[in-house]
Coordinates of C-alpha atoms in Angstrom, one line a residue:
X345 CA -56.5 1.6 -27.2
X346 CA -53.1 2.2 -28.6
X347 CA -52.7 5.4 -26.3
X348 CA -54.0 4.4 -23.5
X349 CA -51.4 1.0 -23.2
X350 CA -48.5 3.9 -24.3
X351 CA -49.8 6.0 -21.4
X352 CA -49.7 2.9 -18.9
X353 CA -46.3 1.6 -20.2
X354 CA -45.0 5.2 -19.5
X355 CA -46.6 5.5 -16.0
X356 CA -45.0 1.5 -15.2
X357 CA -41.5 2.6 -16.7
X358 CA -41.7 6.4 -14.5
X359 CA -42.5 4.2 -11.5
X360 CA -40.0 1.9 -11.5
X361 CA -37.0 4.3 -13.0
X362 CA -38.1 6.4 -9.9
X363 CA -35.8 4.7 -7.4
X364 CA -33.2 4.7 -10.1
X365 CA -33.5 8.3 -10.2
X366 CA -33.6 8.6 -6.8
X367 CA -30.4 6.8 -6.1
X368 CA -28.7 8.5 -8.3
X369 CA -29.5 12.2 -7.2
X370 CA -29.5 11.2 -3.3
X371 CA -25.7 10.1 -3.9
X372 CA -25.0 12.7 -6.7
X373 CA -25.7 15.6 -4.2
X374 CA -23.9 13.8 -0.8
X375 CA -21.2 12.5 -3.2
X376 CA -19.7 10.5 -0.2
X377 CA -16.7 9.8 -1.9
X378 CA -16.1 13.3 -2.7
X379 CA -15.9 12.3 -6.7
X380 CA -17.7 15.5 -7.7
X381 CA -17.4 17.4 -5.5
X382 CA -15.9 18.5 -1.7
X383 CA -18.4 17.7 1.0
X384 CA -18.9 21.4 2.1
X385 CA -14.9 21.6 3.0
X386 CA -15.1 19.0 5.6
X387 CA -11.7 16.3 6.0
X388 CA -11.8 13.0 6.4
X389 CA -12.8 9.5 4.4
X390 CA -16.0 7.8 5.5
X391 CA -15.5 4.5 3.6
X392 CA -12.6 2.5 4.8
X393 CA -12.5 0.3 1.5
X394 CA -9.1 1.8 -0.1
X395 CA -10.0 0.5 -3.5
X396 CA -12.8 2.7 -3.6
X397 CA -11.1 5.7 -1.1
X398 CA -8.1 6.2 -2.7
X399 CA -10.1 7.3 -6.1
X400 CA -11.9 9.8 -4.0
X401 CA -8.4 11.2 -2.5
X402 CA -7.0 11.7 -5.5
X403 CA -9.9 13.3 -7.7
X404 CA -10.0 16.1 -4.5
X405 CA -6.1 16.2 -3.0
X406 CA -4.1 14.8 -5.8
X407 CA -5.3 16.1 -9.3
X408 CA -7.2 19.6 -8.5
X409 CA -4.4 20.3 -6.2
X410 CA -2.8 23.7 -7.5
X411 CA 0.7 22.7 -5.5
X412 CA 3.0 19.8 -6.1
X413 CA 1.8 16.6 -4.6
X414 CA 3.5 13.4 -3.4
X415 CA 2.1 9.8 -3.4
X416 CA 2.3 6.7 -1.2
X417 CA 2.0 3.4 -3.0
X418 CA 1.5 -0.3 -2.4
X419 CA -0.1 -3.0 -0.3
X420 CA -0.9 -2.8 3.8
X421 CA 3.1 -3.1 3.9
X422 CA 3.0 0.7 3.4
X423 CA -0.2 1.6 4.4
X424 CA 1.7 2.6 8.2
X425 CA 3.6 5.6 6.8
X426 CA 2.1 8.6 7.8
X427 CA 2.6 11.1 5.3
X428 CA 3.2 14.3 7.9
X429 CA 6.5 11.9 9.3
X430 CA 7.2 10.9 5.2
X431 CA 6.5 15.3 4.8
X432 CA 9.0 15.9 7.6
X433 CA 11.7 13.4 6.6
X434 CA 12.0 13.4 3.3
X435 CA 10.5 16.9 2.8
X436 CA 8.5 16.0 0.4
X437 CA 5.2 18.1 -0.7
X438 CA 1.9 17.3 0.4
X439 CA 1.8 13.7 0.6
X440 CA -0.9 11.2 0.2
X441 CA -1.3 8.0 1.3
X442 CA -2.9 5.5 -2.0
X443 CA -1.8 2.0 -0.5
X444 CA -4.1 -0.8 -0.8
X445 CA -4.3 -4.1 1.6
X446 CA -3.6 -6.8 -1.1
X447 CA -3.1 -4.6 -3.7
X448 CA -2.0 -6.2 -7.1
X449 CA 0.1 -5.1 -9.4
X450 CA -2.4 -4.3 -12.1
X451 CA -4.9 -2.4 -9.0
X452 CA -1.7 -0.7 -8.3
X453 CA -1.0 0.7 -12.0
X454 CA -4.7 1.9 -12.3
X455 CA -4.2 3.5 -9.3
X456 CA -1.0 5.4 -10.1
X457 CA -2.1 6.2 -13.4
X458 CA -4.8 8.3 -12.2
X459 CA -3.4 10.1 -9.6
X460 CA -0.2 11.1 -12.2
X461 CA -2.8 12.5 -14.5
X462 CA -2.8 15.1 -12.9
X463 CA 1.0 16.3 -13.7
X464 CA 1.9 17.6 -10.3
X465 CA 3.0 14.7 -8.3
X466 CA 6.8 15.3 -7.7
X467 CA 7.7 12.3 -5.9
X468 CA 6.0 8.8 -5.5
X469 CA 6.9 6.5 -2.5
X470 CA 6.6 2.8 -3.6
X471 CA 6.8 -0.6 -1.6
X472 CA 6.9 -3.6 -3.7
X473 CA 5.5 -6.6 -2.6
X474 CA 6.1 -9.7 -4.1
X475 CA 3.3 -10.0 -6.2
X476 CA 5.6 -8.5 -8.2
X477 CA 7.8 -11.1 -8.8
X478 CA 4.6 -13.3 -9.8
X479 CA 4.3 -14.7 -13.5
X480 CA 0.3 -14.9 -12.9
X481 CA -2.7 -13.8 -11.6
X482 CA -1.2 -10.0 -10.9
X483 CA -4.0 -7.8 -12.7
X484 CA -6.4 -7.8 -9.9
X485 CA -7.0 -9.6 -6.3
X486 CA -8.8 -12.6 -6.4
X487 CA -11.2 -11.7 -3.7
X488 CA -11.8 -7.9 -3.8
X489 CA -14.0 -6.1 -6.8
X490 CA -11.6 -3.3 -8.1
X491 CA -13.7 -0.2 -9.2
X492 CA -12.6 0.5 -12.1
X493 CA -15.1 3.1 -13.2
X494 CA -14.0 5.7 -10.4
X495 CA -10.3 5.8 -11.6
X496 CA -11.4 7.3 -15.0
X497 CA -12.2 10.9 -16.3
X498 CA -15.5 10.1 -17.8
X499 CA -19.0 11.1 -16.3
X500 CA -20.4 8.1 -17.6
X501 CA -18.5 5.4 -16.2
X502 CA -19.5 6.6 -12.7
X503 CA -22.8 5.1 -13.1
X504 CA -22.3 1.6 -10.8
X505 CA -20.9 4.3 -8.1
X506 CA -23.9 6.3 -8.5
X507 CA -26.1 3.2 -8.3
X508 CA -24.4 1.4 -5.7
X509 CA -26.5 0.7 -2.7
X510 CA -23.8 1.1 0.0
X511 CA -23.4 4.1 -1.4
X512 CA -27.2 5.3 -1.2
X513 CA -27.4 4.4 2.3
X514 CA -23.9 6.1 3.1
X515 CA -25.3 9.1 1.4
X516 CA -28.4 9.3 3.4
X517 CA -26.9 9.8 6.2
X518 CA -24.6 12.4 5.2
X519 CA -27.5 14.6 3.7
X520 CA -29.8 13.5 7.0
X521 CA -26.2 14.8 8.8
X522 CA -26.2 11.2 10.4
X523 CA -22.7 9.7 8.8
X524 CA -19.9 8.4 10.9
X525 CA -16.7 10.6 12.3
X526 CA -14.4 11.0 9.6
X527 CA -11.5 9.6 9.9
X528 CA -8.2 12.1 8.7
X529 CA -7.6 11.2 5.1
X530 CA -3.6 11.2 6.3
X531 CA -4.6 8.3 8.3
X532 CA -7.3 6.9 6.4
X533 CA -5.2 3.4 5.7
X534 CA -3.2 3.3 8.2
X535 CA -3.7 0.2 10.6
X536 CA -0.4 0.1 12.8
X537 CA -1.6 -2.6 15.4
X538 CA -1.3 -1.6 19.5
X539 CA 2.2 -3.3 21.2
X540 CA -0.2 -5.5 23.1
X541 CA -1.5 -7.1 19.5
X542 CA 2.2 -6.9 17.9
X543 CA 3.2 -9.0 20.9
X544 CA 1.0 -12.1 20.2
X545 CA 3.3 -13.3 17.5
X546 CA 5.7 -14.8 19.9
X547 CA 2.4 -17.1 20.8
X548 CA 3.1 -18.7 17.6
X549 CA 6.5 -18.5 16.6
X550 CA 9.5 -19.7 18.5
X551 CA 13.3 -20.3 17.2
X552 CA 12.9 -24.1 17.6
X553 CA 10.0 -24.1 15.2
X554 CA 11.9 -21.5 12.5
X555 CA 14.8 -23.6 12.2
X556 CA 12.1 -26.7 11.4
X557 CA 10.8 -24.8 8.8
X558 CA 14.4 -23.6 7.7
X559 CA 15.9 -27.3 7.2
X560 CA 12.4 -28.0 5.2
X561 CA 13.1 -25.2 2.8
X562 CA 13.8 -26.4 -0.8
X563 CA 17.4 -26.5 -1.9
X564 CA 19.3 -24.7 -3.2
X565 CA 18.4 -21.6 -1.1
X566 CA 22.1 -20.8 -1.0
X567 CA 21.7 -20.0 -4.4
X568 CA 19.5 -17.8 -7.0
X569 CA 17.5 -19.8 -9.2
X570 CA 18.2 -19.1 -13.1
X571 CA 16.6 -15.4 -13.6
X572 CA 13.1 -15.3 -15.4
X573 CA 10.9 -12.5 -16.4
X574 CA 9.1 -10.2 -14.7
X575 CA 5.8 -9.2 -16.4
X576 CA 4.3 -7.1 -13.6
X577 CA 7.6 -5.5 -13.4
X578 CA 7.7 -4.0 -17.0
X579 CA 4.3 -3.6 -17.4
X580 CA 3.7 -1.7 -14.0
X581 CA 6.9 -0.2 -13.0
X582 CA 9.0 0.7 -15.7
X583 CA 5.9 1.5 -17.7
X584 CA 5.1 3.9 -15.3
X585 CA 8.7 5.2 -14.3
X586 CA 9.2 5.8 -18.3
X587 CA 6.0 7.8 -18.7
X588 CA 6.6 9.9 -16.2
X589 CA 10.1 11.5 -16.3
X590 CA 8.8 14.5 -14.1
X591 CA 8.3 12.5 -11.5
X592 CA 11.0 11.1 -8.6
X593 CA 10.1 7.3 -8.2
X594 CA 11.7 6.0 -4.9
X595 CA 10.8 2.0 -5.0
X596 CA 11.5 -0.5 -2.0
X597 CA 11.2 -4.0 -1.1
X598 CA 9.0 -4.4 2.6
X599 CA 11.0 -6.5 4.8
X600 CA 9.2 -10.1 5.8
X601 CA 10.3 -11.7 9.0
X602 CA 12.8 -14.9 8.2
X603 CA 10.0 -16.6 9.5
X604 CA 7.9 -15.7 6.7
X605 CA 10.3 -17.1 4.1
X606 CA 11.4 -19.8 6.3
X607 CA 7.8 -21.0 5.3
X608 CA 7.6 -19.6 1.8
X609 CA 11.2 -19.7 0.7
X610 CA 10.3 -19.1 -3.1
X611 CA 9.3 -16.1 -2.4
X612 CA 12.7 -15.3 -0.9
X613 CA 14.3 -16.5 -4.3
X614 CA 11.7 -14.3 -6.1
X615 CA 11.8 -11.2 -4.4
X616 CA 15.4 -11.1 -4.9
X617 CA 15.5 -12.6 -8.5
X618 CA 13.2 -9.3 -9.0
X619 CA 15.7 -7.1 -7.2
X620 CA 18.2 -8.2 -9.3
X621 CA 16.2 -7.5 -12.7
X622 CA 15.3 -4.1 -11.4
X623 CA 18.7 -3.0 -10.1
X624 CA 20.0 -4.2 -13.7
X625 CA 17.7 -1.5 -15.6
X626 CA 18.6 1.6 -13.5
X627 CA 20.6 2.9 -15.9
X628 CA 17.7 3.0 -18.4
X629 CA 15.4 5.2 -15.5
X630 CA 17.7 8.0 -14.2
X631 CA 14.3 8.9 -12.0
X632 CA 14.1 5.8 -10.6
X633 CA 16.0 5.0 -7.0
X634 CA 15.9 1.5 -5.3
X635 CA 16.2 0.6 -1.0
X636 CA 16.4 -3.2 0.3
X637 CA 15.7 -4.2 3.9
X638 CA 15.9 -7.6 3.8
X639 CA 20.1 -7.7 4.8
X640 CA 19.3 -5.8 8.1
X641 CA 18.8 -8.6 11.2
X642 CA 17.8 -6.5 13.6
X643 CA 14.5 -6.0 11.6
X644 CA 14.0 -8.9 9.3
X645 CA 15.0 -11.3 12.4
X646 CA 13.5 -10.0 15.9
X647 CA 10.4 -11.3 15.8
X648 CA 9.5 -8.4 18.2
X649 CA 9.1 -6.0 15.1
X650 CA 6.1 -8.1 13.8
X651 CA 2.3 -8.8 14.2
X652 CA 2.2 -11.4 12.0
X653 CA 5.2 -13.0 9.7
X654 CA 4.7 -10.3 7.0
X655 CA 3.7 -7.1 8.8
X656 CA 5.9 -5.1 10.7
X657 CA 5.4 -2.0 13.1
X658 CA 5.4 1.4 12.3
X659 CA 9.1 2.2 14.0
X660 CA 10.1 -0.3 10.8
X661 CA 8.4 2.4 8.0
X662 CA 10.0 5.0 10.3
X663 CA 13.6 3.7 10.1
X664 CA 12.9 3.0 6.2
X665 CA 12.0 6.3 5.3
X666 CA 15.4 7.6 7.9
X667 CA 17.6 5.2 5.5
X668 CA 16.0 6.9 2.4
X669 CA 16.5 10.3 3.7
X670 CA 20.5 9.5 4.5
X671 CA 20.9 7.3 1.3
X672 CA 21.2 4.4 3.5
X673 CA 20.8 1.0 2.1
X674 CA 20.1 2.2 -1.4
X675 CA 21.1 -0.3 -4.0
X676 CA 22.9 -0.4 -7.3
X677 CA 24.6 -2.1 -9.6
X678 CA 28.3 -1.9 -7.4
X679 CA 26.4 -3.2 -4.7
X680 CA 23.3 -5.6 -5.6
X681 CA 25.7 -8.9 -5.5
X682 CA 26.7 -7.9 -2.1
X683 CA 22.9 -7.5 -1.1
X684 CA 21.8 -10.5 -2.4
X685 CA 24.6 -12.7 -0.4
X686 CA 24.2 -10.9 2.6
X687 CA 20.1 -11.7 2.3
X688 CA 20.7 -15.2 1.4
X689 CA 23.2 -15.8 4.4
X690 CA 21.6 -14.0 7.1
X691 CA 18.5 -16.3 6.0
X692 CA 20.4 -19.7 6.1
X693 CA 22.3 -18.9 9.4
X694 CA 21.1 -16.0 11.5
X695 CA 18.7 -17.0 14.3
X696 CA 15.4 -15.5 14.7
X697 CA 14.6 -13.9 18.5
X698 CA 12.2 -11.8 20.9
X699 CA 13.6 -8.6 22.0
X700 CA 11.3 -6.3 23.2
X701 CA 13.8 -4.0 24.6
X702 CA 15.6 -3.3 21.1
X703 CA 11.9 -3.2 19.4
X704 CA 11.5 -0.3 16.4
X705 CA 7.9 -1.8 16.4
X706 CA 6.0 0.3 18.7
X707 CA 7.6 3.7 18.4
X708 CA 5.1 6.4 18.0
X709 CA 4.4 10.0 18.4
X710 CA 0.1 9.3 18.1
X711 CA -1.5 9.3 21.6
X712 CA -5.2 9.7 20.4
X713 CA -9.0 8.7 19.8
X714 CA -8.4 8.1 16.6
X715 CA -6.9 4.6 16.5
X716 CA -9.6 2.6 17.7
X717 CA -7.1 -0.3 17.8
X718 CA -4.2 1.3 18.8
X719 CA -2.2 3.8 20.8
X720 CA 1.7 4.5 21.0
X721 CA 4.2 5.4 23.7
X722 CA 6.9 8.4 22.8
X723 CA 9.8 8.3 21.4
X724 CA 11.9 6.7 23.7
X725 CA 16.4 7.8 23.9
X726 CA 16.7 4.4 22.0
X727 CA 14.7 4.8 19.4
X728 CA 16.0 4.0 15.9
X729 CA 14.4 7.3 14.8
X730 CA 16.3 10.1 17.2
X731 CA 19.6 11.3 15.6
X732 CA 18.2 10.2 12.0
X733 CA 17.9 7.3 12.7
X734 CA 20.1 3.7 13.4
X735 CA 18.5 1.0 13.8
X736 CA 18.3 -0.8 17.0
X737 CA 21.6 -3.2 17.8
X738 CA 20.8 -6.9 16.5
X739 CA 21.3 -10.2 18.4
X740 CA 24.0 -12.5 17.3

């Protein structure tokens, strides 16, 4: 009696482990996520989920790459950098592009510390948003699942990827050669907006209302409020910078529209509370260079530049990657007080506008089928980019 329920509790257990098993060879072998293993040479991400992408572009492109390497980092603010332009300007080596829409400081660190595992990354491109300057909530975002098991060197902490169902079905199609287009792993994040799109923000923005919000901003604004501390800022950024001496560590600060302060103007006093702090520790990080945006009107005011109050066009990542390249608006600690007056005035007083005409939004070299959503004239005589690069004229 005792054998035969031991036989029938091992048949029961065999039956149900066998769709375990099964998930976890059918994704094992497709590996769509290219953890284990190259998908039979082919390029290109199939999951557009960064948190999970990026671990799969650095485990192939980043740490088994037998060259040096360069890295992209931060939120969708950088995710329109494409690394070929970043390659060609900056002449960096073999860049990759790791930003992540939301991305939170502490995503962001797990994220970097992988991919500078591997020793070879030379150069690391980093926007900081202002989740940096928060004194809470900046381990992880609120309303994403951060897959921590993928950004680890253990075989054993793969297991939820193994098991996921997404992944099962993903997999099926790869191995029954079904799976969607690949889309190039330079452009995997990179979500740019068409003109038309960029456009609509006027819809919803006009001077009249800006200067409402402006003379409802909190006072002082002409001011900085008493400096506090930055936790994200040591425990990310200088954590990282000092662990890494081998590696070049260019950091900068996205540019928001005034609009976008003129609604959130503590986060105007943060951000550049955190510039301050930052700028005031370069001497301790002699690998560790710093660019503000947010003192140049002819971005941060015409509203043309914009899709929404926070994102800006690619022609704005292009003319920020020209300034690093010429050692244009780079800051230190001769010139940070100057910065910080210069942001706060152009804030209080400058005028927002529409230009079209004097746009850096739109420029673009990509004519293609692989933006579903967008598509990109030439590089017009005016653009901020010919001549390395000045930015368009701004409006009084």
């Amino acid at each position: 009696m005792h054998k035969k329920f031991k036989k029938r509790f091992c048949i029961i257990l065999g039956a149900a482990l066998l769709p375990v098993l099964f998930s976890i060879l059918c994704t094992y072998i497709a590996d769509p996520l290219e953890i284990f293993r190259s998908r039979n040479g082919e390029e290109g991400c199939l999951v557009s989920n960064q948190r999970y992408m990026d671990a799969g572009i650095i485990q192939r492109y980043v740490r088994h790459a037998e060259a040096p390497t360069s890295i992209i980092m931060g939120t969708s603010m950088t995710q329109n950098f494409v690394p070929e332009e970043l390659s060609a300007v900056l002449h960096w080596p073999a860049p990759y592009s790791l930003g992540v829409s939301g991305g939170r400081p502490g995503e962001q660190r797990t994220i970097i510390d992988f991919a500078l595992g591997s020793k070879n990354v030379t150069n690391v491109l980093w926007g900081l948003h202002y989740y940096f300057s928060q004194q809470h909530d900046w381990e992880t975002h609120p309303h994403y699942a951060f897959p921590n098991w993928l950004y680890t060197e253990h075989l054993w902490d793969k297991a939820p990827y193994l098991l996921d169902y997404k992944m099962l079905l993903l997999s099926q199609e790869l191995l029954q050669g079904k799976a969607p287009t690949p889309r190039p792993v330079s452009l995997h994040s990179v979500w740019m907006g068409s003109p038309e799109r960029l456009l609509k923000f006027h819809e919803f923005v006009s001077p009249a209302a800006f200067a409402e919000q402006r003379s409802a901003a909190p006072k002082p604004i002409t001011e900085l409020l008493s400096s506090s501390s930055f936790p994200a800022i040591d425990k990310v950024l200088f954590t990282t910078v000092r662990e890494h001496p081998e590696t070049r560590f260019t950091i900068f600060f996205p540019p928001s529209s005034l609009y976008f302060y003129a609604k959130s103007p503590r986060y105007r006093i943060r951000t550049l509370q955190m510039v301050q702090y930052i700028v005031s520790k370069l001497s301790l990080y002699p690998n560790l260079e710093v660019y503000g945006f947010d003192d140049v009107s002819a971005i941060v005011a015409n509203m043309a530049n914009y899709r929404d109050p926070e994102h800006y066009g690619i022609g704005v990542n292009r003319y920020i990657l020209a300034s690093i390249a010429r050692k244009q608006h780079l800051l230190t600690a001769k010139n940070i007080a100057q910065y910080v007056r210069s942001s706060l005035d152009l804030f209080n007083t400058y005028p927002i506008y529409q230009d079209k005409s004097s746009t850096v939004a739109f420029e673009g070299p990509f004519n293609t089928d692989l933006f579903t959503d967008c598509a990109f004239p030439p590089l017009g005589p005016q653009s901020p980019l010919r001549g390395i690069y000045s930015p368009p004229a701004a409006h009084p």
